[in-house]
Coordinates of C-alpha atoms and ligand atoms in Angstrom, one line a residue:
X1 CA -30.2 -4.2 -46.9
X2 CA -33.3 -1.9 -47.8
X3 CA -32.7 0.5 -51.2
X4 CA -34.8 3.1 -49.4
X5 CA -34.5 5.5 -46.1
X6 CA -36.0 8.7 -44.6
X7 CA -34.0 10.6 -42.6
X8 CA -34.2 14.2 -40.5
X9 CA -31.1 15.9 -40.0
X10 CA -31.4 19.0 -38.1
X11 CA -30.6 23.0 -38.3
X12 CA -28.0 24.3 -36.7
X13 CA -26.3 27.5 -35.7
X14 CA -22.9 28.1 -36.4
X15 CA -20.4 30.6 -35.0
X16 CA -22.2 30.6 -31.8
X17 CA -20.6 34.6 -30.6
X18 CA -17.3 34.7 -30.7
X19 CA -16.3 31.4 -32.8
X20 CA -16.9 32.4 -36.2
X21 CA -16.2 29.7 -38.7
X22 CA -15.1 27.3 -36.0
X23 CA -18.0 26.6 -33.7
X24 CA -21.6 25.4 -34.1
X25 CA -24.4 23.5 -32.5
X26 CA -27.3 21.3 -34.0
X27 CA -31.0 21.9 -33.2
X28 CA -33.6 19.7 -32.0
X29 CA -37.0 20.0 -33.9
X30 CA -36.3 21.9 -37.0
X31 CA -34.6 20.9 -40.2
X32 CA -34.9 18.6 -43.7
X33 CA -36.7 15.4 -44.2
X34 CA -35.3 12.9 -46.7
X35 CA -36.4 10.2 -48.6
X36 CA -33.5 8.3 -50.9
X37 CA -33.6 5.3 -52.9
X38 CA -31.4 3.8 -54.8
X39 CA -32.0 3.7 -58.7
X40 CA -30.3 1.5 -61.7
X41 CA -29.8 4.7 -63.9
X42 CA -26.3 5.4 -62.0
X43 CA -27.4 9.2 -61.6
X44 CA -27.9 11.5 -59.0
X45 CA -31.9 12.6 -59.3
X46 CA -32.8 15.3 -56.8
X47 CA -37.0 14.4 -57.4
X48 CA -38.4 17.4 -56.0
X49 CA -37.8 20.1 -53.6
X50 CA -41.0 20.7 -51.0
X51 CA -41.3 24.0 -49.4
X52 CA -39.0 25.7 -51.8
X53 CA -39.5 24.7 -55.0
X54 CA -37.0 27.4 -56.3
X55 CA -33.9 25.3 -54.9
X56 CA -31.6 23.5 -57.9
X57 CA -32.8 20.0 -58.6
X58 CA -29.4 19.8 -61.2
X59 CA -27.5 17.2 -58.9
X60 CA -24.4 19.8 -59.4
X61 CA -26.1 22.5 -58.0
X62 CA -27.7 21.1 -55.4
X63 CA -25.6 20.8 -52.0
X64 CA -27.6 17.1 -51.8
X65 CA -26.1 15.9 -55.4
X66 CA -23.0 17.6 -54.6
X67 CA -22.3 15.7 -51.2
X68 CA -23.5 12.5 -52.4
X69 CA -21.1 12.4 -55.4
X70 CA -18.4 13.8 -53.6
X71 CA -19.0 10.2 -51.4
X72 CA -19.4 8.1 -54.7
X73 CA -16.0 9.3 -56.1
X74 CA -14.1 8.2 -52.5
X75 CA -16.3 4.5 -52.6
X76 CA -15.2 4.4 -56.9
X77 CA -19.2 3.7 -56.9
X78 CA -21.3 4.1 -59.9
X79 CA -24.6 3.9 -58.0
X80 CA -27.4 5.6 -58.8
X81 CA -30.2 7.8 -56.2
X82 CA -33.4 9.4 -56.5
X83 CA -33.1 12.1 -53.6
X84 CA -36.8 13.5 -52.3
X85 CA -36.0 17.0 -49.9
X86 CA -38.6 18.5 -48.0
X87 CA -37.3 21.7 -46.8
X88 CA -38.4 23.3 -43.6
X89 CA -35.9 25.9 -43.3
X90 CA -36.1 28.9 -45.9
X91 CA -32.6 29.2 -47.7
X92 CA -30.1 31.9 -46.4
X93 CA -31.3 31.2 -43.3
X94 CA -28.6 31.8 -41.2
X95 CA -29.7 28.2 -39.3
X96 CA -27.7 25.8 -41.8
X97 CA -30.5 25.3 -44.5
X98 CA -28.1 24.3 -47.1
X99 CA -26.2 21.6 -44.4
X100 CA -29.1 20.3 -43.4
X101 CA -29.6 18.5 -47.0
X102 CA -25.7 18.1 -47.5
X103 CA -25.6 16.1 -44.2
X104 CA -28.5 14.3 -44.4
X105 CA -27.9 13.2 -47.9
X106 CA -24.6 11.8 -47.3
X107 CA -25.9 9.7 -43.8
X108 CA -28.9 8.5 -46.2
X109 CA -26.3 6.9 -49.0
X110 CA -23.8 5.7 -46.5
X111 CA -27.0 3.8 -44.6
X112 CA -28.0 2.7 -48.0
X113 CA -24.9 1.5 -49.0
X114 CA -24.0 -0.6 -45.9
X115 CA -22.5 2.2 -44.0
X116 CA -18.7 2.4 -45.3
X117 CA -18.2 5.5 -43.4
X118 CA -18.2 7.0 -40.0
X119 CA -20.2 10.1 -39.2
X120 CA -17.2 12.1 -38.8
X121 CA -16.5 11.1 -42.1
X122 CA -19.2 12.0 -44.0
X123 CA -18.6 15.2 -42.6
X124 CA -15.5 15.4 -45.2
X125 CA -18.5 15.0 -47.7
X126 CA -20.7 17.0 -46.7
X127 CA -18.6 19.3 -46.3
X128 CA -18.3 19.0 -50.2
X129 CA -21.6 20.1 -50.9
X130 CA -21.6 22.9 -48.6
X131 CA -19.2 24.4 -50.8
X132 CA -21.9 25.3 -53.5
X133 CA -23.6 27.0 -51.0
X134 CA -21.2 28.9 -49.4
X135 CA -18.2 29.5 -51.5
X136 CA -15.9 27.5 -49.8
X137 CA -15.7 24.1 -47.4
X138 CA -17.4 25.0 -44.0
X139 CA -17.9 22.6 -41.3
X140 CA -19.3 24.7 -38.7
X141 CA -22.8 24.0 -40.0
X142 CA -22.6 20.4 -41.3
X143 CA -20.2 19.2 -38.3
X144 CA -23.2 19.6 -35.8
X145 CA -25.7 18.5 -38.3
X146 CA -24.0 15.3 -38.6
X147 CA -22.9 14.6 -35.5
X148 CA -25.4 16.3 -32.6
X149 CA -24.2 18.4 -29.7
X150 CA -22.1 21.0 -30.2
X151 CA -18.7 20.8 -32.4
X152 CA -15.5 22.9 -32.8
X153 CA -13.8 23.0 -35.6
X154 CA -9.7 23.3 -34.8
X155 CA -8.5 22.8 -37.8
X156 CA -9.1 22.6 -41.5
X157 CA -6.1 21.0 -42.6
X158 CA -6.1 18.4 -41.6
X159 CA -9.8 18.5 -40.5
X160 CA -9.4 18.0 -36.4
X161 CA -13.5 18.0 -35.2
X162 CA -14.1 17.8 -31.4
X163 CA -17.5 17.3 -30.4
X164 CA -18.4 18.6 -26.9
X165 CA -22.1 17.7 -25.3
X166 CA -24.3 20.5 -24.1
X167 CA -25.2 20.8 -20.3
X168 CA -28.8 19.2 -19.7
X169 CA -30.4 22.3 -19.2
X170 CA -28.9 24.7 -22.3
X171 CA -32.1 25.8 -24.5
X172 CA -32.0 27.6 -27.7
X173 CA -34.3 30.6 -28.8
X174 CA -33.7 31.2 -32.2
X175 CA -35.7 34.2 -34.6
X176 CA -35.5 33.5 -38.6
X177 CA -36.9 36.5 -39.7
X178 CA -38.5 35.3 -43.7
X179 CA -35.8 37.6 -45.2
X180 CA -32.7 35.8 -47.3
X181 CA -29.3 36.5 -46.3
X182 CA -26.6 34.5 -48.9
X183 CA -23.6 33.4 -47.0
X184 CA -21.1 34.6 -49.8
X185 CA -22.8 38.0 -49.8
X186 CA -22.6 38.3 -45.5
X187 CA -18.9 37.2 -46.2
X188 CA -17.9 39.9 -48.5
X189 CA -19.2 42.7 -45.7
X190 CA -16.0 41.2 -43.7
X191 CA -12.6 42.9 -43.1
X192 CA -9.6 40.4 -42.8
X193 CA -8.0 42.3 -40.3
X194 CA -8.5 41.7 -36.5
X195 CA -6.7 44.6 -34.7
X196 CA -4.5 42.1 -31.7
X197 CA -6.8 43.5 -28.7
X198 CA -9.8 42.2 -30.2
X199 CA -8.2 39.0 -31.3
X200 CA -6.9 38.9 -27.3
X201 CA -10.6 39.8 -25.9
X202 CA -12.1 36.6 -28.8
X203 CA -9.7 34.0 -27.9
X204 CA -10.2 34.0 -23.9
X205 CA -13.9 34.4 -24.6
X206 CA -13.3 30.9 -26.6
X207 CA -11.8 29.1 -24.0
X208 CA -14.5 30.5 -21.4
X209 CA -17.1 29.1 -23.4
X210 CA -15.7 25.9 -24.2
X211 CA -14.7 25.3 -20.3
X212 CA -18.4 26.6 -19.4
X213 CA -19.7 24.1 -21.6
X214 CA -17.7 21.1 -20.4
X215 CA -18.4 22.1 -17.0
X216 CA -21.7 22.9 -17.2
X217 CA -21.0 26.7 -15.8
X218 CA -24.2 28.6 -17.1
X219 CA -23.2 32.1 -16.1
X220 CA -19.6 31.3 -17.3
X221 CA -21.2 30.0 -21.3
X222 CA -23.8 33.3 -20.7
X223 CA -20.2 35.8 -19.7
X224 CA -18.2 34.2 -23.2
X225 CA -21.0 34.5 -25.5
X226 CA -19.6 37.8 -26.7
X227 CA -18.1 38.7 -30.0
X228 CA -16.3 41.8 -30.9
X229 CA -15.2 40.8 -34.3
X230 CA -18.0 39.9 -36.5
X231 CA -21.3 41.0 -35.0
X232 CA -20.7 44.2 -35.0
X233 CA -20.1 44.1 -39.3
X234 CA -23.0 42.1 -40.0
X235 CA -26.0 43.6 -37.6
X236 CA -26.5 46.0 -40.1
X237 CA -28.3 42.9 -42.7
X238 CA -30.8 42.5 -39.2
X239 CA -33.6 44.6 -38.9
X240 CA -34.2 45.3 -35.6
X241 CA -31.1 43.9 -33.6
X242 CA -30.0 45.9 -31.3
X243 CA -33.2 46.1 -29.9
X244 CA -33.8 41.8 -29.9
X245 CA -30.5 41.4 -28.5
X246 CA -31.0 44.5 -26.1
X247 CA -34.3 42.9 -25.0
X248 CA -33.8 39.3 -24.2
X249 CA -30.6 40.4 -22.6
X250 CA -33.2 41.9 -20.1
X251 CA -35.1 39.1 -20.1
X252 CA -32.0 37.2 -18.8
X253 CA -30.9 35.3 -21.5
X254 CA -27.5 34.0 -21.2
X255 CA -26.0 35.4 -24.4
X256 CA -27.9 36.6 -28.2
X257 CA -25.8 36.6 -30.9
X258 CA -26.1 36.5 -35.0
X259 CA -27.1 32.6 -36.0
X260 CA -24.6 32.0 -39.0
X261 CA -24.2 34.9 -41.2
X262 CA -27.9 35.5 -40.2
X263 CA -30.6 36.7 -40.6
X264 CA -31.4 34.2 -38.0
X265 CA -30.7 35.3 -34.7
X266 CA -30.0 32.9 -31.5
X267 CA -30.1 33.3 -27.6
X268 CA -29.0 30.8 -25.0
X269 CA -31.3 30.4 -21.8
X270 CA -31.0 28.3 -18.5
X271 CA -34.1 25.8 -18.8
X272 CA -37.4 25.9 -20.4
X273 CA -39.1 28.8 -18.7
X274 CA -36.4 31.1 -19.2
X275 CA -36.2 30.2 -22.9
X276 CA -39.9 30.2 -22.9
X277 CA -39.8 33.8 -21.6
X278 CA -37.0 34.2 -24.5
X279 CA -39.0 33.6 -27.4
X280 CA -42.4 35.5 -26.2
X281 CA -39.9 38.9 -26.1
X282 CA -38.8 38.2 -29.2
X283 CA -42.0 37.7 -30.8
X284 CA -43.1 41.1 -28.9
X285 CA -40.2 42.8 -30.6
X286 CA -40.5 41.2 -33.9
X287 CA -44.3 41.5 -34.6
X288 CA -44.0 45.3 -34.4
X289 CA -42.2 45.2 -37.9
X290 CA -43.8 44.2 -41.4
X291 CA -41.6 41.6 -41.4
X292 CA -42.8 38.1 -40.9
X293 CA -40.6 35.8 -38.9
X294 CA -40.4 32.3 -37.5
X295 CA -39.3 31.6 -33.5
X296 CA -37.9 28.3 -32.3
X297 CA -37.5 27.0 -28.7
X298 CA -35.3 23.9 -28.7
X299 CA -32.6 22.0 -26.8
X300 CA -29.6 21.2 -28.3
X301 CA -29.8 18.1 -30.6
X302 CA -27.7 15.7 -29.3
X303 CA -27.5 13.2 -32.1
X304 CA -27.7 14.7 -35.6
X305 CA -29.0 13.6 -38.5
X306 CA -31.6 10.2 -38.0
X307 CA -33.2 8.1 -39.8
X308 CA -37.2 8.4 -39.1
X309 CA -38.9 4.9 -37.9
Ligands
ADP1 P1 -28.2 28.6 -45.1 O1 -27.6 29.2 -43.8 O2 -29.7 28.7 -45.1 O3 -27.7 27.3 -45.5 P2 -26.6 29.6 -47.3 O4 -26.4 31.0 -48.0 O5 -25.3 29.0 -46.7 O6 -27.8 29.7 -46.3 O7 -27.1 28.6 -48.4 C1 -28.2 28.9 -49.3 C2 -27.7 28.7 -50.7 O8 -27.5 27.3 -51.0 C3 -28.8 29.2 -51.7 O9 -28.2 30.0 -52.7 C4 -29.4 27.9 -52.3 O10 -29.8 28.1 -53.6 C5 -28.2 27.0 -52.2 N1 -28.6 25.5 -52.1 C6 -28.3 24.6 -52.9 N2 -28.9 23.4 -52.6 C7 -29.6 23.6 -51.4 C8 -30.4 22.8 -50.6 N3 -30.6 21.5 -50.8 N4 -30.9 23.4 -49.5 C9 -30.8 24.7 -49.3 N5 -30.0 25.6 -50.0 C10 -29.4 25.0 -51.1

């Protein structure tokens, strides 16, 4: 067994429209690099951060340390690891910055220590870690980044995660404008209450998109992709998205919603040249403001976090 990996687990965005806190998908091409060892000190030793030097290297404020010891503590293992991240996702994101090390931490131990644990178990430990970040124990981000394709959480208690593949031709366009947005702050902007007609209009656009993506039924994912519960509270953190969403609507993207609890913002296309089309509307809208901003054109990923040859 080798005492060393590098992995890449991948961004992702959660809530997806209109299932906050209990959808999300991974994506392909964007996301942390790892490189773990194990070490005979039996301590958790976040090296270094590259990219964002900023981040907590202490082990118990870093979602990495946190997820890995929160694995440790279910194996009764004293082991020790020396965790390198490089980050290419700004924190507060909005694309699952902070999941993207939680996950891939926990798939490099388990590999290193003769893989005890399923995927959809590390997800319980990741899951962990997340909790630093966020306040409390999503899965919408770290689900996806552990496990590819796109996941739905039904339940917390007892965890209940089903994984559901994206049609071949479903393309991502996602916009991370360089601002931060902190998950905990984007939470507090939230009323609890959900007047029943909104509730009614959410749960049927659910079920829409969850049948559009098992059948593959484009305009039926595209005609779901709404939500009338949370966007609506948080666009005011965006600059500028009325106008994005507004605009790649027109450019006939299936669906634009918030990414997370943003600032990242997603759209869903038919194919490559639609998405293609996507991104170069978003770009026209985005480099009219001061604000500087990153566009990505992906697929979804369909396996999560892997280990690099
Ligand atoms: P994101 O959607 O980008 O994950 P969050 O607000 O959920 O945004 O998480 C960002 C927070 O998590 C920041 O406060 C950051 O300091 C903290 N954090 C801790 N460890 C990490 C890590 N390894 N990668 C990214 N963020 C981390």
């Amino acid at each position: 067994m080798s005492d060393i990996v590098k992995i890449f687990a991948p961004g992702s965005v959660s809530n997806v429209g209109c299932g906050f806190d209990i959808l999300g998908f991974a994506i392909d091409g964007v996301g942390d690099e790892m490189i773990v060892k194990k070490n005979d000190q039996h301590k958790i030793i976040i090296e270094s951060i590259n990219g964002y030097e900023e981040l907590p290297t202490d082990p118990k404020k870093n979602v990495a340390g946190v997820a890995i010891q929160a694995l440790l503590d279910d194996l009764d293992s004293t082991q020790g690891f020396d965790v390198e991240i490089f980050k290419n996702i700004k924190p507060g994101s909005g694309i699952g910055s902070s999941a993207a090390s939680a996950a891939g931490a926990v798939f490099a131990v388990n590999e290193l220590m003769g893989k005890p644990y399923s995927r959809l178990k590390l997800v319980d430990f990741a899951m962990k870690g997340e909790a630093v970040a966020s306040g409390d124990e999503h899965a919408d981000n770290v689900a996806p980044a552990t496990l590819g394709g796109f996941c739905l959480i039904r339940s917390y208690k007892p965890l209940d995660i089903i994984s559901i593949k994206a049609p071949a031709d479903l393309w991502c366009i996602v916009i991370h404008p360089q601002i931060e947005i902190k998950t905990k702050e984007s939470r507090a902007l939230l009323s609890s209450d959900i007047p029943l007609k909104k509730a009614i209009r959410q749960w049927g656009n659910v079920a829409g998109l969850m049948s559009g993506l098992y059948t593959s039924n484009y305009e039926l994912i595209g005609r779901s992709l709404e939500d009338h519960i949370v966007e609506s509270q948080r666009k005011i953190l965006i600059p500028e998205f009325d106008e994005l969403k507004l605009s790649v609507m027109e450019a006939g993207a299936l669906g634009c919603s918030i990414s997370g609890s943003g600032p990242s913002v997603f759209a869903l296309a038919n194919g490559i040249d639609k998405a293609n089309v996507i991104a170069a509307v978003m770009n026209t809208v985005y480099k009219r403001t001061s604000i500087e901003y990153k566009i990505y054109v992906s697929k979804v990923s369909e396996g999560g976090v892997q280990i690099c040859e």
